[in-house]
Every structure is written in structure tokens, then in C-alpha cells.
Amino acid sequence: MRRKLAALLISSALLVAAGCGDDGGGDGDGDNGAGQPTGPDQVSVGLIPIVDVAPLFLGQEQGFFAARDIELATDFGAGGANLIPGVESGQLDFGFSNVISLMLAQAGGIEIKAVSNGNNSTGTQGEDFGSLLVPVDSDVQSAADLEGATVATNTLSNIVETIVRASVRNDGGDPSTVEFVGVPFPEMEAALAGGDVDAAFAVEPFQTIIRTNEVGRSVAWSWVDAAPDLTVAAYFTSAELAENNPDLVARFSEAMAESLAYANDNPDAVRAILPTYTEISEELAAELTLPTWPPEINRASSEALAQQAVQDGLLSEPPDLDALYP
Amino acid sequence: MLEVRGLHKVYDSHGRRVEAIGELTFTVDDGRFACVVGPSGCGKTTLLRCIAGLLPPTGGEVWVQGSQVTGPPSGLAVVFQEYGRSLFPWLRVRDNVELPLRAAGLPRARRRELATEALAAVGLSDAHRAYPWQLSGGMQQRVAIARAVAYQPQVLLMDEPFAAVDAQTRADLEDLIRSVWRRLGVTLLFVTHDIDEAVYLGERVIVLSAAPTRIREDLAIDLPVERDQLATRSDPRFTDLRAHIYAQIQKTRHPAPQEELS
Amino acid sequence: MTKLPGWQGLQRVALVLGLPAVLVVVWWFASADSDHLVFRPLSEILVAFRETWLGPRLVEDVLPSLSRLARGYAASVVLGVGLGVLVGWSRTLRALLEPVLELLRAIPPPALIPLIGLFAGLGDSRRIVIIIAGCVWPILLNTVEGVRAVDEVLADTCRSYRVRGLTRLRQLVLRSASPQIMTGARQALAIGIILMVISELRGTVHGIGFSVEQFQTSFRYPEMWSGVLLLGLLGVALALLFRLADSWILGWYHGLRASNRER
Amino acid sequence: MALSLRPLWLGVAGLVGFGALLELVPRLGVVDDRFLPPTSRILSVLAEQAGAGPLWSAVGNTVLTWAIGLALAVAAAVVLGVVIGSVRFLRAATASTIEFLRPIPSVAWIPAALVLYGPVRAGTLLIVVYAAFWQMLVQVLHGVADVDPVARDTAYSYRLGRWARVRWLTWPTALPYAVTGLRLAATVALILTVTGELFIGGPGLGAEILRASAGGAVPLTYALVLVTGLLGVAANLLFRLVERRALAWHPAVRGEVPA
């Protein structure tokens, strides 16, 4: 409770008399008391409206969550990195984030815990839900040619830098010479077309948009280069919630595992649900390369990824995966 | 030389047609001082604005220095009643006086010389660097007069310039205008609602009727050229002229039904 | 009871510095022993401030941000006043453009960022365009108001003294509209600072906003709070600078109002 | 700037002209139509969306956040403004602090809002209330300070109590300033609401713009931006009307509005 009190104090100090306190907080503050369930738990989940989170919506549609007394309230945060403070401050019960962000948070002293796998790469070169693209007329043929080049990434000092460096390194190039530029996904097409960047790492639906508009072509599949069957992202919660309400967390993880399995087995259902929570049209959804959704987090891939992040200087020391992962 | 031929002005705004000036024809020779007086709301200001080229007449013509007036003619200066609003509040007194000269493209030295001379003529030689709003009403009107003087116009129009100042200041300004007129030899048309002022100042007084305005009378003022507030105003001839004009204006306000205008 | 001049000055200083001093002291002690991850002690924040902003970052980040703000703001003033004079002066142009301007003004500039992002590339130009997209409106619309409200007697005076063209534009139109233009310029400055910060988020650029965002996402909270403090100081400094410019440019105007109030 | 009732058709012509310009530029290939869709497509997407529910719930959410933020800010500012404004010592003592806190850009608090509340409505509310509060407080303080000394002396001479003075003297004088403050605060609050939704979180038009651009739906992004503009126009008109009605009985006492 102490953290909430401090938050209230500071925010009211900030607003002089008009502290808007906690009551205006997240829509469902999650009845995380461990008391007897008085009806389905109102659970708030912070997400980004992207392909990767399709299983959660499928699980909701298929009733996997309802079956476990969980009613989801999805909240589209402005960006992955912003979800972590939301979950840590208790405003959101669960969040979705890439594993490097989770490791960085743990290193930064944020007490959070992964509860279920998010999504993995397809594991096959030449066909993945994200790739390193260069302008069509660029003379770059493979990742090694990107030495000294500027590469667009949606978030700096994060997972995309690690995997792109992995692609360059595996291809025999020196990754330290690559210069990264922050460009939101929707603006990568314009950046490539305008020649502002030499390459851009884009995920779906932008990978398909850039390719079908003949603005760019893929030269490397960095998720696959980083580690075999790489776990890209995971659902997580705050250590406090995991401690206070293990039952809810367990139920959420089970529902999530069932949803992931269902999504993996029903790609068409995934393509059908995309237009309901994102603005991806049916036609575009049909063309996308989907990630894979194995129910279990691929811990080995996280260790390999973390080791490369340490090598690149992104992480000062290897993360404590036992504490971080379920 | 100022010539008004058959001036006619009708205001037509949003369907309301107001005939301000019926028909006016008169001439003011070079260097003469003519006053225009009439009941309030009789289009005195409209007449002046038409002469100054600020307002297009509906009919008739105005000629200044031999050329027809279509817009503000060169060599003509106007002094407005709202002196506070006709001075630039962001310019110091001297810059206000110099602005028209700068617009006319005079070199700096010449401008400075004319401004200094004009300000001295109106007794403001020590107020050069002040802002207008730092001065009293009377002094602000003196700046406006200095601006007109520095402009060296052939024709000077004044629209009830002293209506908004107190009595003593008005007396000083009246004497100032007469001395400026005599020294510059400018053709001066002085519009006022104050009959005493018209008679005291003018060599001639044009009395206007109520709207639609016509000339009721064009009266020569045969008072001595040297005028001063005490002697002139106590001169019996002054009182006769004043009474005569007053009667004329009273008649125009509620004309006896049968009387036909001459 | 006549006060000694010294006492008078002392009292004024006490009033000015009193409350701020109390607040700082309260903040200092309230946060002194805080081991809280996010709410760092004030002492730590001040140390972070000195280390972060008074070092190389002053040139690497603070200067670029300010230069973009300056360029965007200057462009907005020129554009806003220029277009404002045109629109303000011609009745038809104003009637024609008023609804369009009202719509464009109402769009919150941050909403335009995803769109501007599609055109203006990744460099400074993108951020300057974003700043202009927010700053130009208050200046433009206040200029229009100012130009519309030029005193008719003054306008007639100019016409009768045949003051035309450039002199008229400068001496009559711009000067009489200047109080209203300055009101717009003050609002534009406040919006400019906001857009300076926002235009740097989620991209890569040397700037204050970008740095503060990096601190936040990498959980370096003392540096983050020091960035917030810097933005606060910057806002205050620019507001002060503006007041100086205002009292210099509108010296006549403040005098005029003061004298009217006395009369 | 009052949307004056000039010949309306001229204004409409302006809007149509602007729309036509945005139609031609992409059609003629001056700009790639993937980045600037022609107006016709934007409007058709908007029409489609207007039928569906999510657009209206987004507008509803933005208006809700805006209203909560504005209400909190105005309430706090009026109470504090009147209290501080009426006591000479308080006004003098707080002046410097207010002058320090006012120009702090509300976006400076985005990282703080994210940390305190995370990407939810409360975070957005923090910056909305902060920005709107100062707009309103400054106006109320100007209003209270503008009380005519003669009127105040009269009130004292009739021994009106403190509360009566506030009710019958301070408040009526401050009202025009407060109404102007309300209009300015409302405008700022709306801009900060959308900003908050874009950079912090919480449901509303900002979130929809993010979702549209995250889905590569460029025409929809433009349509949603247009909706924020229209919402802004509606808000400006509404509050200008409120201002004109509240001040209708009041001689134009409001001198130069410093805001």
C-alpha cells in the first residue's frame, strides 16, 4: 500500500489541491483481494494493438478466460515500454512486452514477473512475422552489407537492436558499426521510400505493406537469426499481484496457454479476429505471415538472446531468469 | 483654392437611405479662412470628409488647387476632433509630426527642421520626446496641428478640432490657429458647432441647414483682422453677427411652415 | 508608521522567495529518506541535474532542442503575422478562410504528428514542422484580430496624409495590431515548448524530450526527474524572456493603459 | 475569433476549396497517395466509421476524460483563485510560485504520469488537469484583482461580511474573467487530452489514432485527426457561446485578456 500512498501524495502535490488521486485510475483496478470470488475477476490487461496479441482475443472469444472466472478489460497503451510502469504501479493487472524490455526492467529494479509466453518467431529463414527490409533499389544483399549503415527500429536500446546485430554478426559483419534510428512502425515505409534510412526492421502488418507496395525487400529474418524458435514477447504482471493473488495469476496463465495453443492450431481464426481489435483490413490480414504461439516460453532462446544483449552492452549483466520467468 | 460644386451625399446602409447633403456649392479662395457652422447632425463632418477625399460624394464635385478630388488630395491636411485617436500612440511627438513627411519621402534633415519649427510654432518645443498619451488633451491637439503645419499644406481642413477641450485651452488654440493661418497663408475650412467660435475665427461663415443640408447663408465677417478674445468678443458687431447666425440656425431646426428657403 | 526603505525591500524579497523556499524544504525532507524506486530524494535529483544537464548534454541535447524551438517559433511568427495581415485586411479573404483556419486551429498538434511523420523525414525539419503546426495558429488568429481592430480615425489620418504602402503597413497596421499579436506570441511560446518536447518523443534525435524519454524507459528516475526540472526552468526562463521582450516592444502600450487607468 | 456570420457561402467555399486542394494533390501525384489519401477517400472512411460504434465510443471517452479534467481544474482554480485573490498577503506570497509553476510545460509530466499511473486515463488526466488549472487560475486571479476599489470601500462601509463580499462583489467582478478562463482552459484541456491519449494512454480518439496507424490504415488516421479537429471546433464554438451569453449583460469590461 505504501507505494500507492506515495503516488497519491506526489500527484496531489503536483496538482496543488486537485490531486485526482487513484479513483480515476485504470478502469478495472482488479479485485486482487484473495477473498472468495464474488463473480468473475475484473482483470485489466495492457496491450499494443498488434498481431502478436491475437491469442488473447481468441481466448476471450472462445471463453477460455470466462471459464476461469476472468473478465478481461483490454487497454491499449501508447507503447510497450509504457506498459511496464502501468503494471508495476498496479494500474494494470497484466501487460504484454518483449523479453528484453522485461530483462531491462528487472535490471532497473522493477519488480515484475512473466506469467505466460507471448509469441515466438516462425523459426524458418525467409518467412517470419518480421524482417530486416532495405529499399528495393538498394545494393544491400545481406545483413553483413549493413556495416556502418543506419537501421530504423521502433524502440531504441531494445530487442530489435539485439536481433539486428545478431543478423549482421551471423552474416560475418561487425555489428558495432550499425547505427540505429528510432522510427515508429507506421513511418518506416516513408523512411525507406525517402531514403532517410538504409534499412528498417519491420513486423507485420508493415512488413507486408512495405513489400506489396514495392518500397522494400527483406534481406534478413533477425528474429530467426537471434536464436532458434525465439520467444519474442511474454505476458507479465507485478510481483505484488503474483504474491498477493497467485490463484488469479495461475488462472490467467492457464487461460493464456490454452489461447496460445488454439491460435497456433487455427491460423484462419487468427486472421479473422485481427480486424476486430486492430485496423488491419481483412485483405491485409490474409496476406500476413503470422508468428508462432507455443504455450511455453522458450527459455533457452531467452538465455541466448540475453547473452548477446550483454555482449552488445545493452544489459550490464545476465538477467535472473528464474526470478523473471514462471 | 477650394471649390465645391453641387455636392450631394446619400448614405445607403442596410436599406436605410439618409440624405445627408442635399446640394452644396461654394468656393474658398486661396489663403482665406472660412468657417462652416450648422445644427448638430447636419452633415458638417460629411462635407469635410468629402472635401478631404475620405468619402466619395453621391453627386457633384470637389476641386482642390485646380484638380478634382477623387481620393485624399496632396497638399491638403486634416485635423480631426478625436485628437487622441488621430495620433500614433506608439510614436513619440516628433515622430508623429514627421511621419507624413517621411511618407512623402522628405530627407531626414528637412523633416527634422520642419518638425522642430512646427512644434515651436504650437508652443511644444520641449515635448519632442514625449508620447502623446503623456500629454494633456489640449497639448495633444497642438501636436495634431503641428503635424498639419509641418506638412505645409495649401488647404487645411479642421473638423470641430476644439470641441473636446476645456474652455481656456480652446481660447488659446483658437488664437493659435489664427496666427498659424496668417503666418502660413493657407486656405482654411473650419467646421464647428460653436457659433461664437465660427464668428471669432472666420473671415466668412457658411451657415448650413438641417439635413438634407443646403447653404442657409454665406455671411462675411467684417470684424477687424486683429482678433483677441477680450476686445473682439465684446465688440457689438460680434454680438449682432452671432445673434443673426443663431436665429438662422434656430429657424432651420424648426422652420416655420410657410417660409420658403431663399 | 513609515517603513524604512531597507525593510520594504526585505519584505518584498521575503514575499517572493518565501513560499518557494518552504516548498523546496518540504520537498527536500519529505523525499530525503525515500528508498522508493521512482520518487527519488531531491538531493539525488539535484546531483543528477548537475551531472546530466550541466555536462556535455548541455551542448548535445539542450542546444539542439532550443535551436529547433527557435527556428520553428520564428517561422511561425513570420508566417502567422504575414498571413494574418493579409487575412485581417481583406474582408473577403477573411470570410473565405475563417472556417478553414478555425478547423486547422482546433486540431491538437500532437494528433498531426503521425501524419507529419509521413512527409517530413526524420531530421530536424520534421520537428520544426510539428512546432510550426502548433505555434502558427495563435499568432495568425491574433494578428487577424489586431489588424481588424485598427482605429478608423488613425486609418483616416493616414489616408488624408497619404501615408501608404510599406510605411503604412509598418506604422499603422503592424504597430496598432502589436498588442494583440504579442498575446498570440505568448500563447504560441507556451505551445512551442510543449511541441518541442513532444516532437522528440519516439524517434531519435539529440534533444531534451528524447533524453527524458530514454531515462524513463531505462528506469533512470533521478535523471528523468532532473529532466522534468530542466523543462520547468526552461519554461520559466522563456516566460521571463518573453516578458522582457513584451515590455520593450509594447512599452508605449503599457504606458498608455497605465495612464488611461489613472485618468 | 468569433465565427462571424459573414456571407456563409464564402466560408463554405473556403472549406470546399481546401478539400478540393487535398483531393488534387495526391491525385496529381505531387504527393504519394499512400501518405496523403485524397479527401474523398478520407471522407468515405469517416462516413463508414460514423456508422460504426467504436468511433462514437472513442469520441465519448475523449469527451469524458476532457470533462473530468476540465471540471477538476476549474473547481480547484476557482476555489484557490478566490481564496488567494481575496487575501492581499496570500496573493503577494504565492505570486512567485504561480509564476514559476505556470510555464512548466504540462508534457514535462508525461514521464511522471506514466510512472505514477501507467498508460491509463488517470495518467492523461494528470497533464490535462495541470495545464487547464493554470489557465483558469490566472484568469480568476486577474478577475478578483480587478475589483473596483470604490466598490470594495462601499462594501466595507456597509459592513458586508467576508462571505457576502465574495458573493456580491468579488464573484460578479471575477465572472467575466472566469468565463474567459473557462474557454481558454477548455481549449487547452482538449489538446492535452488528445496528447495524453497519444503519449500516455487511456481510451479515446488518441488511442484510436494510434490503433489506426499501428494497423497501417492511413486514410482512417486522417479521418480520426479530422474528427479531433471537428471536436475542437465544436468545443471552441460552444465555449465562445457560453462566454458571449455570460458576458451579454456585462459592459465590455474585459480589457486586454493577458492569457
Short mmCIF file of N, CA and C in Angstrom, two decimals, chain D residues 159-226:
data_model
loop_
_atom_site.label_atom_id
_atom_site.label_comp_id
_atom_site.label_asym_id
_atom_site.label_seq_id
_atom_site.Cartn_x
_atom_site.Cartn_y
_atom_site.Cartn_z
N ARG D 159 -20.41 47.25 5.89
CA ARG D 159 -20.04 46.15 6.79
C ARG D 159 -20.54 44.81 6.25
N LEU D 160 -20.37 44.58 4.93
CA LEU D 160 -20.73 43.27 4.40
C LEU D 160 -19.71 42.26 4.93
N GLY D 161 -20.19 41.09 5.33
CA GLY D 161 -19.27 40.06 5.85
C GLY D 161 -18.37 39.53 4.73
N ARG D 162 -17.34 38.77 5.11
CA ARG D 162 -16.40 38.27 4.09
C ARG D 162 -17.15 37.46 3.04
N TRP D 163 -18.03 36.57 3.55
CA TRP D 163 -18.70 35.71 2.58
C TRP D 163 -19.60 36.56 1.66
N ALA D 164 -20.30 37.53 2.25
CA ALA D 164 -21.19 38.37 1.44
C ALA D 164 -20.35 39.13 0.41
N ARG D 165 -19.17 39.57 0.82
CA ARG D 165 -18.33 40.33 -0.14
C ARG D 165 -17.97 39.43 -1.32
N VAL D 166 -17.62 38.19 -0.97
CA VAL D 166 -17.24 37.28 -2.07
C VAL D 166 -18.45 37.07 -2.98
N ARG D 167 -19.62 36.84 -2.31
CA ARG D 167 -20.82 36.50 -3.09
C ARG D 167 -21.26 37.67 -3.94
N TRP D 168 -21.29 38.89 -3.40
CA TRP D 168 -21.90 40.00 -4.13
C TRP D 168 -20.89 40.92 -4.80
N LEU D 169 -19.61 40.81 -4.41
CA LEU D 169 -18.68 41.78 -5.02
C LEU D 169 -17.58 41.04 -5.82
N THR D 170 -16.87 40.15 -5.12
CA THR D 170 -15.73 39.52 -5.78
C THR D 170 -16.17 38.65 -6.96
N TRP D 171 -17.15 37.80 -6.70
CA TRP D 171 -17.51 36.85 -7.75
C TRP D 171 -18.08 37.54 -9.01
N PRO D 172 -19.05 38.45 -8.87
CA PRO D 172 -19.58 39.10 -10.09
C PRO D 172 -18.47 39.81 -10.88
N THR D 173 -17.51 40.40 -10.15
CA THR D 173 -16.43 41.08 -10.90
C THR D 173 -15.56 40.06 -11.61
N ALA D 174 -15.33 38.96 -10.90
CA ALA D 174 -14.38 37.98 -11.49
C ALA D 174 -15.06 37.14 -12.59
N LEU D 175 -16.38 37.17 -12.60
CA LEU D 175 -17.10 36.26 -13.53
C LEU D 175 -16.61 36.37 -14.98
N PRO D 176 -16.56 37.58 -15.57
CA PRO D 176 -16.13 37.64 -16.98
C PRO D 176 -14.75 37.01 -17.19
N TYR D 177 -13.85 37.29 -16.26
CA TYR D 177 -12.51 36.69 -16.39
C TYR D 177 -12.63 35.17 -16.28
N ALA D 178 -13.48 34.73 -15.32
CA ALA D 178 -13.60 33.28 -15.12
C ALA D 178 -14.16 32.62 -16.39
N VAL D 179 -15.12 33.30 -17.00
CA VAL D 179 -15.73 32.72 -18.22
C VAL D 179 -14.68 32.64 -19.33
N THR D 180 -13.88 33.69 -19.46
CA THR D 180 -12.80 33.64 -20.47
C THR D 180 -11.82 32.53 -20.12
N GLY D 181 -11.53 32.45 -18.82
CA GLY D 181 -10.61 31.40 -18.37
C GLY D 181 -11.15 30.03 -18.71
N LEU D 182 -12.47 29.88 -18.56
CA LEU D 182 -13.10 28.59 -18.86
C LEU D 182 -12.88 28.24 -20.32
N ARG D 183 -13.08 29.26 -21.20
CA ARG D 183 -12.92 28.97 -22.63
C ARG D 183 -11.48 28.57 -22.93
N LEU D 184 -10.53 29.31 -22.37
CA LEU D 184 -9.11 29.01 -22.64
C LEU D 184 -8.75 27.64 -22.05
N ALA D 185 -9.26 27.39 -20.81
CA ALA D 185 -8.93 26.12 -20.15
C ALA D 185 -9.52 24.96 -20.96
N ALA D 186 -10.73 25.15 -21.48
CA ALA D 186 -11.36 24.07 -22.25
C ALA D 186 -10.53 23.74 -23.48
N THR D 187 -10.06 24.78 -24.17
CA THR D 187 -9.26 24.54 -25.39
C THR D 187 -7.99 23.77 -25.04
N VAL D 188 -7.30 24.27 -24.01
CA VAL D 188 -6.04 23.60 -23.62
C VAL D 188 -6.32 22.17 -23.17
N ALA D 189 -7.41 22.01 -22.41
CA ALA D 189 -7.72 20.68 -21.87
C ALA D 189 -7.93 19.69 -23.00
N LEU D 190 -8.62 20.12 -24.06
CA LEU D 190 -8.89 19.19 -25.17
C LEU D 190 -7.58 18.79 -25.85
N ILE D 191 -6.72 19.79 -26.09
CA ILE D 191 -5.44 19.48 -26.75
C ILE D 191 -4.64 18.50 -25.89
N LEU D 192 -4.62 18.75 -24.57
CA LEU D 192 -3.82 17.88 -23.69
C LEU D 192 -4.47 16.50 -23.56
N THR D 193 -5.80 16.44 -23.67
CA THR D 193 -6.46 15.13 -23.59
C THR D 193 -5.97 14.24 -24.73
N VAL D 194 -6.00 14.81 -25.95
CA VAL D 194 -5.58 14.01 -27.11
C VAL D 194 -4.08 13.72 -27.00
N THR D 195 -3.32 14.70 -26.55
CA THR D 195 -1.88 14.48 -26.37
C THR D 195 -1.65 13.35 -25.39
N GLY D 196 -2.39 13.40 -24.27
CA GLY D 196 -2.23 12.37 -23.25
C GLY D 196 -2.58 11.00 -23.82
N GLU D 197 -3.67 10.96 -24.59
CA GLU D 197 -4.07 9.66 -25.15
C GLU D 197 -3.00 9.15 -26.11
N LEU D 198 -2.33 10.06 -26.79
CA LEU D 198 -1.30 9.62 -27.76
C LEU D 198 -0.03 9.19 -27.05
N PHE D 199 0.34 9.89 -25.96
CA PHE D 199 1.66 9.66 -25.38
C PHE D 199 1.60 8.99 -24.02
N ILE D 200 0.43 8.94 -23.40
CA ILE D 200 0.36 8.26 -22.11
C ILE D 200 -0.56 7.06 -22.26
N GLY D 201 -1.88 7.35 -22.38
CA GLY D 201 -2.79 6.20 -22.54
C GLY D 201 -4.21 6.61 -22.20
N GLY D 202 -5.04 5.61 -22.12
CA GLY D 202 -6.45 5.85 -21.83
C GLY D 202 -7.24 5.83 -23.13
N PRO D 203 -8.47 5.37 -23.04
CA PRO D 203 -9.30 5.20 -24.25
C PRO D 203 -9.70 6.56 -24.82
N GLY D 204 -9.90 6.61 -26.12
CA GLY D 204 -10.36 7.87 -26.73
C GLY D 204 -9.83 8.00 -28.15
N LEU D 205 -9.98 9.18 -28.71
CA LEU D 205 -9.61 9.40 -30.12
C LEU D 205 -8.10 9.19 -30.31
N GLY D 206 -7.32 9.64 -29.31
CA GLY D 206 -5.87 9.47 -29.43
C GLY D 206 -5.51 8.00 -29.57
N ALA D 207 -6.13 7.18 -28.72
CA ALA D 207 -5.84 5.73 -28.78
C ALA D 207 -6.26 5.18 -30.15
N GLU D 208 -7.39 5.67 -30.67
CA GLU D 208 -7.85 5.17 -31.98
C GLU D 208 -6.88 5.58 -33.07
N ILE D 209 -6.34 6.79 -32.95
CA ILE D 209 -5.36 7.23 -33.96
C ILE D 209 -4.15 6.30 -33.92
N LEU D 210 -3.72 5.97 -32.70
CA LEU D 210 -2.57 5.04 -32.56
C LEU D 210 -2.91 3.69 -33.17
N ARG D 211 -4.13 3.20 -32.85
CA ARG D 211 -4.51 1.88 -33.36
C ARG D 211 -4.56 1.89 -34.88
N ALA D 212 -5.12 3.00 -35.45
CA ALA D 212 -5.23 3.09 -36.92
C ALA D 212 -3.83 3.11 -37.54
N SER D 213 -2.94 3.89 -36.97
CA SER D 213 -1.62 3.98 -37.63
C SER D 213 -0.84 2.70 -37.38
N ALA D 214 -1.12 2.02 -36.24
CA ALA D 214 -0.43 0.74 -35.97
C ALA D 214 -0.92 -0.32 -36.94
N GLY D 215 -2.12 -0.11 -37.51
CA GLY D 215 -2.65 -1.10 -38.45
C GLY D 215 -2.38 -0.70 -39.89
N GLY D 216 -1.60 0.38 -40.06
CA GLY D 216 -1.27 0.79 -41.42
C GLY D 216 -2.46 1.40 -42.14
N ALA D 217 -3.52 1.77 -41.37
CA ALA D 217 -4.73 2.32 -42.03
C ALA D 217 -4.57 3.83 -42.11
N VAL D 218 -3.88 4.31 -43.14
CA VAL D 218 -3.57 5.76 -43.25
C VAL D 218 -4.83 6.61 -43.43
N PRO D 219 -5.74 6.22 -44.37
CA PRO D 219 -6.94 7.07 -44.52
C PRO D 219 -7.71 7.22 -43.20
N LEU D 220 -7.78 6.13 -42.43
CA LEU D 220 -8.53 6.20 -41.16
C LEU D 220 -7.83 7.15 -40.20
N THR D 221 -6.48 7.11 -40.22
CA THR D 221 -5.74 8.03 -39.32
C THR D 221 -6.13 9.47 -39.64
N TYR D 222 -6.16 9.79 -40.95
CA TYR D 222 -6.54 11.16 -41.34
C TYR D 222 -7.96 11.46 -40.89
N ALA D 223 -8.83 10.47 -41.07
CA ALA D 223 -10.25 10.70 -40.71
C ALA D 223 -10.36 11.00 -39.22
N LEU D 224 -9.64 10.24 -38.42
CA LEU D 224 -9.72 10.44 -36.96
C LEU D 224 -9.13 11.80 -36.58
N VAL D 225 -8.08 12.22 -37.27
CA VAL D 225 -7.49 13.54 -36.98
C VAL D 225 -8.52 14.61 -37.32
N LEU D 226 -9.23 14.37 -38.42
CA LEU D 226 -10.28 15.34 -38.81
C LEU D 226 -11.34 15.41 -37.71
#
